[in-house]
């Protein structure tokens, strides 16, 4: 008996091997589901705004109203007048920061509930669980592309002409998509096990909004310590990245505060999110049908 247990123990794959197998498993689960993923992403958009009089227009009305409220509070209520930030009016500065924020917020808040909201795919049919998180994130990315197009048009009409630096959006946008998709590999299964964890995610996202450079310029803070803290926030990374590409016309390796450290820290965070996400997903996915 002891020898049998020892043999079983020896055959158990190590952590590195499990991670490598997990890296292959998630793309493997998507194989043959490309068209279904796109179709389900479109259906998710329709379901989100089904029954609303304005329909998909809410995808524009809601963020526009939130943007106006924040602009009014910071410009009229607190700042006592408009001012330039990064060489553009504060409203423009705020708008470009909000465009990635709306995607990041929706991707996490809605994505964390995606497995529980689509439990029929887990309990009743044979459907790859990882695809649920992918099409949910993709549906939010469609909205992001539309909002970005409107903001880009606004910038052009307001005199901020596009340059070659704008092409960096083709790096930042997909990077943002995959970063938060990988993050969902961890938090969506955990939220499926506990609604408390889902509520915790909503609370944390509200706090991270104020601890990121969405409503203020993180590069001009007086404290270098606070600058480093904000650099460690991926929300700040993408907000600043969009502003570099569209407003200040800087490359990702340029900037006023250690740009290479900024990029390096994000890449380390990205690697950690992928590894931890794969580990968590593979650890919990087999138990989801019983829990749901």
PDB file of C-alpha atoms in Angstrom:
ATOM      1  CA  UNK A   1       0.000   0.000   0.000  1.00  0.00           C
ATOM      2  CA  UNK A   2       2.779   2.407   0.896  1.00  0.00           C
ATOM      3  CA  UNK A   3       4.566   1.640  -2.368  1.00  0.00           C
ATOM      4  CA  UNK A   4       1.365   2.301  -4.339  1.00  0.00           C
ATOM      5  CA  UNK A   5       0.889   5.661  -2.639  1.00  0.00           C
ATOM      6  CA  UNK A   6       4.507   6.577  -3.333  1.00  0.00           C
ATOM      7  CA  UNK A   7       4.064   5.637  -6.983  1.00  0.00           C
ATOM      8  CA  UNK A   8       0.929   7.793  -7.271  1.00  0.00           C
ATOM      9  CA  UNK A   9       2.739  10.663  -5.609  1.00  0.00           C
ATOM     10  CA  UNK A  10       5.608  10.376  -8.045  1.00  0.00           C
ATOM     11  CA  UNK A  11       3.227  10.491 -11.018  1.00  0.00           C
ATOM     12  CA  UNK A  12       1.532  13.660  -9.805  1.00  0.00           C
ATOM     13  CA  UNK A  13       2.721  16.477 -12.087  1.00  0.00           C
ATOM     14  CA  UNK A  14       4.625  19.364 -10.587  1.00  0.00           C
ATOM     15  CA  UNK A  15       3.433  22.958 -10.427  1.00  0.00           C
ATOM     16  CA  UNK A  16       5.467  24.039 -13.462  1.00  0.00           C
ATOM     17  CA  UNK A  17       4.113  21.176 -15.548  1.00  0.00           C
ATOM     18  CA  UNK A  18       0.546  21.960 -14.477  1.00  0.00           C
ATOM     19  CA  UNK A  19       1.008  25.593 -15.467  1.00  0.00           C
ATOM     20  CA  UNK A  20       2.394  24.588 -18.859  1.00  0.00           C
ATOM     21  CA  UNK A  21      -0.503  22.189 -19.374  1.00  0.00           C
ATOM     22  CA  UNK A  22      -2.907  24.947 -18.361  1.00  0.00           C
ATOM     23  CA  UNK A  23      -1.343  27.348 -20.856  1.00  0.00           C
ATOM     24  CA  UNK A  24      -2.142  24.849 -23.594  1.00  0.00           C
ATOM     25  CA  UNK A  25      -5.562  23.912 -22.202  1.00  0.00           C
ATOM     26  CA  UNK A  26      -7.213  27.336 -22.386  1.00  0.00           C
ATOM     27  CA  UNK A  27      -6.323  27.984 -26.074  1.00  0.00           C
ATOM     28  CA  UNK A  28      -7.313  24.369 -26.718  1.00  0.00           C
ATOM     29  CA  UNK A  29     -10.743  24.999 -25.229  1.00  0.00           C
ATOM     30  CA  UNK A  30     -11.230  27.856 -27.710  1.00  0.00           C
ATOM     31  CA  UNK A  31     -10.377  25.670 -30.694  1.00  0.00           C
ATOM     32  CA  UNK A  32     -13.440  25.334 -32.905  1.00  0.00           C
ATOM     33  CA  UNK A  33     -15.377  27.956 -30.932  1.00  0.00           C
ATOM     34  CA  UNK A  34     -14.239  31.076 -32.830  1.00  0.00           C
ATOM     35  CA  UNK A  35     -17.546  31.794 -34.564  1.00  0.00           C
ATOM     36  CA  UNK A  36     -19.552  30.917 -31.452  1.00  0.00           C
ATOM     37  CA  UNK A  37     -17.436  33.305 -29.364  1.00  0.00           C
ATOM     38  CA  UNK A  38     -18.107  36.232 -31.713  1.00  0.00           C
ATOM     39  CA  UNK A  39     -21.808  35.349 -31.947  1.00  0.00           C
ATOM     40  CA  UNK A  40     -22.183  35.042 -28.167  1.00  0.00           C
ATOM     41  CA  UNK A  41     -20.373  38.364 -27.678  1.00  0.00           C
ATOM     42  CA  UNK A  42     -22.933  40.049 -29.935  1.00  0.00           C
ATOM     43  CA  UNK A  43     -25.791  38.315 -28.119  1.00  0.00           C
ATOM     44  CA  UNK A  44     -24.363  39.437 -24.796  1.00  0.00           C
ATOM     45  CA  UNK A  45     -24.495  43.044 -26.024  1.00  0.00           C
ATOM     46  CA  UNK A  46     -28.099  42.602 -27.146  1.00  0.00           C
ATOM     47  CA  UNK A  47     -29.043  40.978 -23.832  1.00  0.00           C
ATOM     48  CA  UNK A  48     -27.399  43.782 -21.861  1.00  0.00           C
ATOM     49  CA  UNK A  49     -29.571  46.477 -23.432  1.00  0.00           C
ATOM     50  CA  UNK A  50     -32.673  44.378 -24.151  1.00  0.00           C
ATOM     51  CA  UNK A  51     -35.894  46.101 -23.096  1.00  0.00           C
ATOM     52  CA  UNK A  52     -34.300  49.560 -22.866  1.00  0.00           C
ATOM     53  CA  UNK A  53     -35.919  52.293 -24.966  1.00  0.00           C
ATOM     54  CA  UNK A  54     -32.533  53.634 -26.077  1.00  0.00           C
ATOM     55  CA  UNK A  55     -31.137  50.156 -26.605  1.00  0.00           C
ATOM     56  CA  UNK A  56     -27.402  50.080 -27.459  1.00  0.00           C
ATOM     57  CA  UNK A  57     -27.268  53.882 -27.188  1.00  0.00           C
ATOM     58  CA  UNK A  58     -26.948  53.345 -23.440  1.00  0.00           C
ATOM     59  CA  UNK A  59     -23.392  52.211 -24.194  1.00  0.00           C
ATOM     60  CA  UNK A  60     -22.713  55.866 -25.044  1.00  0.00           C
ATOM     61  CA  UNK A  61     -25.215  57.680 -22.803  1.00  0.00           C
ATOM     62  CA  UNK A  62     -24.073  56.090 -19.547  1.00  0.00           C
ATOM     63  CA  UNK A  63     -20.309  56.802 -19.874  1.00  0.00           C
ATOM     64  CA  UNK A  64     -20.993  60.253 -21.336  1.00  0.00           C
ATOM     65  CA  UNK A  65     -23.136  61.177 -18.333  1.00  0.00           C
ATOM     66  CA  UNK A  66     -20.516  59.846 -15.899  1.00  0.00           C
ATOM     67  CA  UNK A  67     -17.805  61.771 -17.711  1.00  0.00           C
ATOM     68  CA  UNK A  68     -19.844  64.973 -17.532  1.00  0.00           C
ATOM     69  CA  UNK A  69     -20.461  64.518 -13.789  1.00  0.00           C
ATOM     70  CA  UNK A  70     -16.768  64.054 -13.053  1.00  0.00           C
ATOM     71  CA  UNK A  71     -15.796  66.933 -15.334  1.00  0.00           C
ATOM     72  CA  UNK A  72     -18.323  69.213 -13.593  1.00  0.00           C
ATOM     73  CA  UNK A  73     -17.147  68.164 -10.118  1.00  0.00           C
ATOM     74  CA  UNK A  74     -13.455  68.666 -10.846  1.00  0.00           C
ATOM     75  CA  UNK A  75     -13.755  71.723 -13.092  1.00  0.00           C
ATOM     76  CA  UNK A  76     -16.591  73.708 -11.551  1.00  0.00           C
ATOM     77  CA  UNK A  77     -16.867  72.335  -8.031  1.00  0.00           C
ATOM     78  CA  UNK A  78     -13.239  71.763  -7.062  1.00  0.00           C
ATOM     79  CA  UNK A  79     -10.937  73.416  -9.583  1.00  0.00           C
ATOM     80  CA  UNK A  80     -13.021  76.555  -9.816  1.00  0.00           C
ATOM     81  CA  UNK A  81     -12.483  76.887 -13.544  1.00  0.00           C
ATOM     82  CA  UNK A  82     -11.009  74.869 -16.386  1.00  0.00           C
ATOM     83  CA  UNK A  83      -7.276  74.471 -16.896  1.00  0.00           C
ATOM     84  CA  UNK A  84      -4.842  72.721 -19.143  1.00  0.00           C
ATOM     85  CA  UNK A  85      -3.572  69.235 -18.290  1.00  0.00           C
ATOM     86  CA  UNK A  86      -0.910  67.626 -20.475  1.00  0.00           C
ATOM     87  CA  UNK A  87      -1.361  70.589 -22.808  1.00  0.00           C
ATOM     88  CA  UNK A  88      -5.075  70.032 -23.437  1.00  0.00           C
ATOM     89  CA  UNK A  89      -8.286  71.153 -21.663  1.00  0.00           C
ATOM     90  CA  UNK A  90      -9.072  69.143 -18.556  1.00  0.00           C
ATOM     91  CA  UNK A  91     -12.200  67.675 -20.160  1.00  0.00           C
ATOM     92  CA  UNK A  92     -10.108  66.213 -22.992  1.00  0.00           C
ATOM     93  CA  UNK A  93      -7.541  64.872 -20.516  1.00  0.00           C
ATOM     94  CA  UNK A  94     -10.329  63.300 -18.457  1.00  0.00           C
ATOM     95  CA  UNK A  95     -12.093  61.831 -21.487  1.00  0.00           C
ATOM     96  CA  UNK A  96      -9.021  59.968 -22.762  1.00  0.00           C
ATOM     97  CA  UNK A  97      -8.465  58.483 -19.307  1.00  0.00           C
ATOM     98  CA  UNK A  98     -12.101  57.432 -19.056  1.00  0.00           C
ATOM     99  CA  UNK A  99     -12.143  55.571 -22.389  1.00  0.00           C
ATOM    100  CA  UNK A 100      -9.946  52.671 -21.161  1.00  0.00           C
ATOM    101  CA  UNK A 101     -11.450  52.906 -17.672  1.00  0.00           C
ATOM    102  CA  UNK A 102     -14.967  52.144 -18.923  1.00  0.00           C
ATOM    103  CA  UNK A 103     -13.699  48.970 -20.543  1.00  0.00           C
ATOM    104  CA  UNK A 104     -11.616  47.912 -17.540  1.00  0.00           C
ATOM    105  CA  UNK A 105     -14.471  48.558 -15.119  1.00  0.00           C
ATOM    106  CA  UNK A 106     -17.103  46.732 -17.179  1.00  0.00           C
ATOM    107  CA  UNK A 107     -14.763  43.857 -18.029  1.00  0.00           C
ATOM    108  CA  UNK A 108     -14.034  43.194 -14.342  1.00  0.00           C
ATOM    109  CA  UNK A 109     -17.460  43.942 -12.823  1.00  0.00           C
ATOM    110  CA  UNK A 110     -19.442  42.073 -15.462  1.00  0.00           C
ATOM    111  CA  UNK A 111     -16.761  39.514 -16.217  1.00  0.00           C
ATOM    112  CA  UNK A 112     -16.450  38.461 -12.590  1.00  0.00           C
ATOM    113  CA  UNK A 113     -20.136  37.431 -12.700  1.00  0.00           C
ATOM    114  CA  UNK A 114     -19.970  35.884 -16.170  1.00  0.00           C
ATOM    115  CA  UNK A 115     -19.788  32.228 -15.063  1.00  0.00           C
ATOM    116  CA  UNK A 116     -22.594  32.570 -12.530  1.00  0.00           C
ATOM    117  CA  UNK A 117     -24.761  34.530 -15.002  1.00  0.00           C
ATOM    118  CA  UNK A 118     -24.195  31.867 -17.681  1.00  0.00           C
ATOM    119  CA  UNK A 119     -24.380  28.822 -15.472  1.00  0.00           C
ATOM    120  CA  UNK A 120     -26.471  26.966 -18.063  1.00  0.00           C
ATOM    121  CA  UNK A 121     -23.318  26.607 -20.176  1.00  0.00           C
ATOM    122  CA  UNK A 122     -21.525  24.999 -17.238  1.00  0.00           C
ATOM    123  CA  UNK A 123     -24.211  22.733 -15.792  1.00  0.00           C
ATOM    124  CA  UNK A 124     -26.415  21.728 -18.749  1.00  0.00           C
ATOM    125  CA  UNK A 125     -24.251  21.631 -21.866  1.00  0.00           C
ATOM    126  CA  UNK A 126     -20.685  20.703 -22.701  1.00  0.00           C
ATOM    127  CA  UNK A 127     -19.180  24.150 -23.196  1.00  0.00           C
ATOM    128  CA  UNK A 128     -15.653  25.373 -22.398  1.00  0.00           C
ATOM    129  CA  UNK A 129     -15.885  27.595 -19.334  1.00  0.00           C
ATOM    130  CA  UNK A 130     -12.992  29.796 -20.449  1.00  0.00           C
ATOM    131  CA  UNK A 131     -14.943  30.779 -23.582  1.00  0.00           C
ATOM    132  CA  UNK A 132     -17.620  32.355 -21.354  1.00  0.00           C
ATOM    133  CA  UNK A 133     -15.091  34.842 -19.999  1.00  0.00           C
ATOM    134  CA  UNK A 134     -13.719  35.484 -23.488  1.00  0.00           C
ATOM    135  CA  UNK A 135     -16.998  36.398 -25.163  1.00  0.00           C
ATOM    136  CA  UNK A 136     -18.076  38.489 -22.160  1.00  0.00           C
ATOM    137  CA  UNK A 137     -14.846  40.490 -22.362  1.00  0.00           C
ATOM    138  CA  UNK A 138     -15.128  40.719 -26.145  1.00  0.00           C
ATOM    139  CA  UNK A 139     -18.620  42.225 -25.909  1.00  0.00           C
ATOM    140  CA  UNK A 140     -17.227  44.982 -23.667  1.00  0.00           C
ATOM    141  CA  UNK A 141     -14.356  45.462 -26.088  1.00  0.00           C
ATOM    142  CA  UNK A 142     -16.832  46.195 -28.898  1.00  0.00           C
ATOM    143  CA  UNK A 143     -18.176  49.068 -26.819  1.00  0.00           C
ATOM    144  CA  UNK A 144     -14.629  50.220 -26.114  1.00  0.00           C
ATOM    145  CA  UNK A 145     -13.834  50.395 -29.833  1.00  0.00           C
ATOM    146  CA  UNK A 146     -16.956  52.482 -30.426  1.00  0.00           C
ATOM    147  CA  UNK A 147     -16.225  54.878 -27.552  1.00  0.00           C
ATOM    148  CA  UNK A 148     -12.610  55.191 -28.637  1.00  0.00           C
ATOM    149  CA  UNK A 149     -13.721  56.069 -32.178  1.00  0.00           C
ATOM    150  CA  UNK A 150     -15.967  58.831 -30.826  1.00  0.00           C
ATOM    151  CA  UNK A 151     -13.195  60.215 -28.596  1.00  0.00           C
ATOM    152  CA  UNK A 152     -10.707  60.104 -31.483  1.00  0.00           C
ATOM    153  CA  UNK A 153     -13.160  62.048 -33.644  1.00  0.00           C
ATOM    154  CA  UNK A 154     -13.627  64.582 -30.835  1.00  0.00           C
ATOM    155  CA  UNK A 155      -9.868  65.037 -30.488  1.00  0.00           C
ATOM    156  CA  UNK A 156      -9.489  65.658 -34.217  1.00  0.00           C
ATOM    157  CA  UNK A 157     -12.346  68.155 -34.344  1.00  0.00           C
ATOM    158  CA  UNK A 158     -10.964  69.982 -31.288  1.00  0.00           C
ATOM    159  CA  UNK A 159      -7.597  70.481 -32.982  1.00  0.00           C
ATOM    160  CA  UNK A 160      -5.543  67.644 -31.490  1.00  0.00           C
ATOM    161  CA  UNK A 161      -4.381  66.134 -34.761  1.00  0.00           C
ATOM    162  CA  UNK A 162      -3.325  62.467 -34.935  1.00  0.00           C
ATOM    163  CA  UNK A 163       0.337  61.520 -35.313  1.00  0.00           C
ATOM    164  CA  UNK A 164       2.216  58.254 -35.759  1.00  0.00           C
ATOM    165  CA  UNK A 165       2.177  57.896 -31.969  1.00  0.00           C
ATOM    166  CA  UNK A 166      -1.532  57.052 -32.221  1.00  0.00           C
ATOM    167  CA  UNK A 167      -0.563  53.694 -33.705  1.00  0.00           C
ATOM    168  CA  UNK A 168       0.443  52.662 -30.187  1.00  0.00           C
ATOM    169  CA  UNK A 169      -3.254  52.149 -29.491  1.00  0.00           C
ATOM    170  CA  UNK A 170      -2.907  49.009 -31.620  1.00  0.00           C
ATOM    171  CA  UNK A 171      -0.582  47.779 -28.851  1.00  0.00           C
ATOM    172  CA  UNK A 172      -2.283  49.182 -25.756  1.00  0.00           C
ATOM    173  CA  UNK A 173      -5.839  48.121 -26.658  1.00  0.00           C
ATOM    174  CA  UNK A 174      -5.143  44.407 -27.340  1.00  0.00           C
ATOM    175  CA  UNK A 175      -2.767  44.326 -24.370  1.00  0.00           C
ATOM    176  CA  UNK A 176      -5.535  45.711 -22.164  1.00  0.00           C
ATOM    177  CA  UNK A 177      -8.001  43.142 -23.521  1.00  0.00           C
ATOM    178  CA  UNK A 178      -5.747  40.169 -22.794  1.00  0.00           C
ATOM    179  CA  UNK A 179      -4.593  41.495 -19.419  1.00  0.00           C
ATOM    180  CA  UNK A 180      -8.115  41.739 -18.046  1.00  0.00           C
ATOM    181  CA  UNK A 181      -9.176  38.513 -19.716  1.00  0.00           C
ATOM    182  CA  UNK A 182      -6.309  36.738 -17.948  1.00  0.00           C
ATOM    183  CA  UNK A 183      -7.372  38.419 -14.705  1.00  0.00           C
ATOM    184  CA  UNK A 184     -10.869  36.969 -15.171  1.00  0.00           C
ATOM    185  CA  UNK A 185      -9.399  33.459 -15.270  1.00  0.00           C
ATOM    186  CA  UNK A 186      -8.850  33.950 -11.533  1.00  0.00           C
ATOM    187  CA  UNK A 187     -11.695  36.109 -10.313  1.00  0.00           C
ATOM    188  CA  UNK A 188     -14.612  34.721 -12.357  1.00  0.00           C
ATOM    189  CA  UNK A 189     -14.266  31.131 -11.034  1.00  0.00           C
ATOM    190  CA  UNK A 190     -13.790  32.468  -7.501  1.00  0.00           C
ATOM    191  CA  UNK A 191     -16.886  34.669  -7.879  1.00  0.00           C
ATOM    192  CA  UNK A 192     -18.814  31.605  -9.072  1.00  0.00           C
ATOM    193  CA  UNK A 193     -17.985  29.951  -5.750  1.00  0.00           C
ATOM    194  CA  UNK A 194     -18.871  32.978  -3.614  1.00  0.00           C
ATOM    195  CA  UNK A 195     -21.066  36.035  -4.196  1.00  0.00           C
ATOM    196  CA  UNK A 196     -19.146  37.768  -1.431  1.00  0.00           C
ATOM    197  CA  UNK A 197     -16.031  37.668  -3.589  1.00  0.00           C
ATOM    198  CA  UNK A 198     -17.977  39.246  -6.455  1.00  0.00           C
ATOM    199  CA  UNK A 199     -19.118  42.054  -4.137  1.00  0.00           C
ATOM    200  CA  UNK A 200     -15.527  42.465  -2.967  1.00  0.00           C
ATOM    201  CA  UNK A 201     -14.395  42.935  -6.581  1.00  0.00           C
ATOM    202  CA  UNK A 202     -16.941  45.727  -7.085  1.00  0.00           C
ATOM    203  CA  UNK A 203     -15.749  47.468  -3.919  1.00  0.00           C
ATOM    204  CA  UNK A 204     -12.070  47.134  -4.826  1.00  0.00           C
ATOM    205  CA  UNK A 205     -12.652  48.512  -8.334  1.00  0.00           C
ATOM    206  CA  UNK A 206     -14.283  51.618  -6.842  1.00  0.00           C
ATOM    207  CA  UNK A 207     -11.209  52.180  -4.696  1.00  0.00           C
ATOM    208  CA  UNK A 208      -8.764  51.511  -7.528  1.00  0.00           C
ATOM    209  CA  UNK A 209     -10.463  54.214  -9.585  1.00  0.00           C
ATOM    210  CA  UNK A 210      -9.312  56.884  -7.128  1.00  0.00           C
ATOM    211  CA  UNK A 211      -5.894  55.253  -6.724  1.00  0.00           C
ATOM    212  CA  UNK A 212      -5.237  55.476 -10.459  1.00  0.00           C
ATOM    213  CA  UNK A 213      -4.419  58.323 -12.814  1.00  0.00           C
ATOM    214  CA  UNK A 214      -7.888  58.626 -14.341  1.00  0.00           C
ATOM    215  CA  UNK A 215      -8.941  61.968 -12.859  1.00  0.00           C
ATOM    216  CA  UNK A 216      -5.479  63.462 -12.318  1.00  0.00           C
ATOM    217  CA  UNK A 217      -2.019  63.418 -13.837  1.00  0.00           C
ATOM    218  CA  UNK A 218      -0.028  60.775 -11.959  1.00  0.00           C
ATOM    219  CA  UNK A 219       3.250  62.168 -13.332  1.00  0.00           C
ATOM    220  CA  UNK A 220       2.838  65.551 -11.601  1.00  0.00           C
ATOM    221  CA  UNK A 221       2.229  64.341  -8.039  1.00  0.00           C
ATOM    222  CA  UNK A 222       4.538  65.895  -5.446  1.00  0.00           C
ATOM    223  CA  UNK A 223       5.436  62.590  -3.800  1.00  0.00           C
ATOM    224  CA  UNK A 224       7.725  60.212  -5.680  1.00  0.00           C
ATOM    225  CA  UNK A 225       6.434  57.410  -3.441  1.00  0.00           C
ATOM    226  CA  UNK A 226       2.879  58.005  -4.663  1.00  0.00           C
ATOM    227  CA  UNK A 227       4.116  58.040  -8.234  1.00  0.00           C
ATOM    228  CA  UNK A 228       5.649  54.590  -7.756  1.00  0.00           C
ATOM    229  CA  UNK A 229       2.456  53.325  -6.111  1.00  0.00           C
ATOM    230  CA  UNK A 230       0.400  54.504  -9.070  1.00  0.00           C
ATOM    231  CA  UNK A 231       2.873  52.988 -11.535  1.00  0.00           C
ATOM    232  CA  UNK A 232       2.078  49.607  -9.954  1.00  0.00           C
ATOM    233  CA  UNK A 233      -1.605  50.086 -10.821  1.00  0.00           C
ATOM    234  CA  UNK A 234      -2.339  48.642 -14.303  1.00  0.00           C
ATOM    235  CA  UNK A 235      -5.292  51.012 -14.633  1.00  0.00           C
ATOM    236  CA  UNK A 236      -2.864  53.927 -14.496  1.00  0.00           C
ATOM    237  CA  UNK A 237      -0.612  52.189 -17.025  1.00  0.00           C
ATOM    238  CA  UNK A 238      -3.349  52.045 -19.657  1.00  0.00           C
ATOM    239  CA  UNK A 239      -4.739  55.514 -18.911  1.00  0.00           C
ATOM    240  CA  UNK A 240      -1.273  57.031 -19.284  1.00  0.00           C
ATOM    241  CA  UNK A 241      -0.610  54.885 -22.335  1.00  0.00           C
ATOM    242  CA  UNK A 242      -3.676  56.181 -24.125  1.00  0.00           C
ATOM    243  CA  UNK A 243      -2.758  59.752 -23.224  1.00  0.00           C
ATOM    244  CA  UNK A 244       0.803  59.288 -24.485  1.00  0.00           C
ATOM    245  CA  UNK A 245      -0.515  57.986 -27.789  1.00  0.00           C
ATOM    246  CA  UNK A 246      -3.289  60.540 -28.284  1.00  0.00           C
ATOM    247  CA  UNK A 247      -2.438  63.695 -26.324  1.00  0.00           C
ATOM    248  CA  UNK A 248       1.249  64.121 -25.510  1.00  0.00           C
ATOM    249  CA  UNK A 249       2.409  62.212 -28.615  1.00  0.00           C
ATOM    250  CA  UNK A 250       5.103  60.202 -26.832  1.00  0.00           C
ATOM    251  CA  UNK A 251       6.265  56.669 -27.464  1.00  0.00           C
ATOM    252  CA  UNK A 252       5.755  54.058 -24.755  1.00  0.00           C
ATOM    253  CA  UNK A 253       9.470  54.188 -23.899  1.00  0.00           C
ATOM    254  CA  UNK A 254       9.360  57.962 -23.398  1.00  0.00           C
ATOM    255  CA  UNK A 255       7.984  60.017 -20.520  1.00  0.00           C
ATOM    256  CA  UNK A 256       8.772  62.162 -17.542  1.00  0.00           C
ATOM    257  CA  UNK A 257       8.964  59.459 -14.852  1.00  0.00           C
ATOM    258  CA  UNK A 258      10.976  56.267 -15.460  1.00  0.00           C
ATOM    259  CA  UNK A 259       9.063  54.904 -18.483  1.00  0.00           C
ATOM    260  CA  UNK A 260      11.138  51.724 -18.704  1.00  0.00           C
ATOM    261  CA  UNK A 261      10.377  50.902 -15.086  1.00  0.00           C
ATOM    262  CA  UNK A 262       6.726  51.637 -15.784  1.00  0.00           C
ATOM    263  CA  UNK A 263       6.684  49.158 -18.677  1.00  0.00           C
ATOM    264  CA  UNK A 264       8.778  46.580 -16.832  1.00  0.00           C
ATOM    265  CA  UNK A 265       6.553  46.548 -13.748  1.00  0.00           C
ATOM    266  CA  UNK A 266       3.473  46.103 -15.918  1.00  0.00           C
ATOM    267  CA  UNK A 267       5.025  43.176 -17.809  1.00  0.00           C
ATOM    268  CA  UNK A 268       5.861  41.470 -14.515  1.00  0.00           C
ATOM    269  CA  UNK A 269       2.271  41.999 -13.364  1.00  0.00           C
ATOM    270  CA  UNK A 270       0.994  40.644 -16.669  1.00  0.00           C
ATOM    271  CA  UNK A 271       3.111  37.498 -16.328  1.00  0.00           C
ATOM    272  CA  UNK A 272       1.893  36.999 -12.758  1.00  0.00           C
ATOM    273  CA  UNK A 273      -1.769  37.492 -13.763  1.00  0.00           C
ATOM    274  CA  UNK A 274      -1.435  34.898 -16.550  1.00  0.00           C
ATOM    275  CA  UNK A 275       0.304  32.290 -14.371  1.00  0.00           C
ATOM    276  CA  UNK A 276      -1.996  32.770 -11.382  1.00  0.00           C
ATOM    277  CA  UNK A 277      -5.067  32.894 -13.633  1.00  0.00           C
ATOM    278  CA  UNK A 278      -4.173  29.600 -15.327  1.00  0.00           C
ATOM    279  CA  UNK A 279      -3.442  27.974 -11.971  1.00  0.00           C
ATOM    280  CA  UNK A 280      -6.707  29.174 -10.402  1.00  0.00           C
ATOM    281  CA  UNK A 281      -8.830  28.297 -13.411  1.00  0.00           C
ATOM    282  CA  UNK A 282      -7.477  24.752 -13.656  1.00  0.00           C
ATOM    283  CA  UNK A 283      -7.847  24.289  -9.906  1.00  0.00           C
ATOM    284  CA  UNK A 284     -11.512  25.295  -9.800  1.00  0.00           C
ATOM    285  CA  UNK A 285     -13.030  24.487 -13.191  1.00  0.00           C
ATOM    286  CA  UNK A 286     -13.888  20.836 -12.453  1.00  0.00           C
ATOM    287  CA  UNK A 287     -15.803  21.781  -9.316  1.00  0.00           C
ATOM    288  CA  UNK A 288     -17.909  24.542 -10.939  1.00  0.00           C
ATOM    289  CA  UNK A 289     -20.818  22.346 -12.129  1.00  0.00           C
ATOM    290  CA  UNK A 290     -21.344  21.008  -8.587  1.00  0.00           C
ATOM    291  CA  UNK A 291     -21.160  24.484  -7.022  1.00  0.00           C
ATOM    292  CA  UNK A 292     -23.493  26.113  -9.564  1.00  0.00           C
TER     293      UNK A 292
END
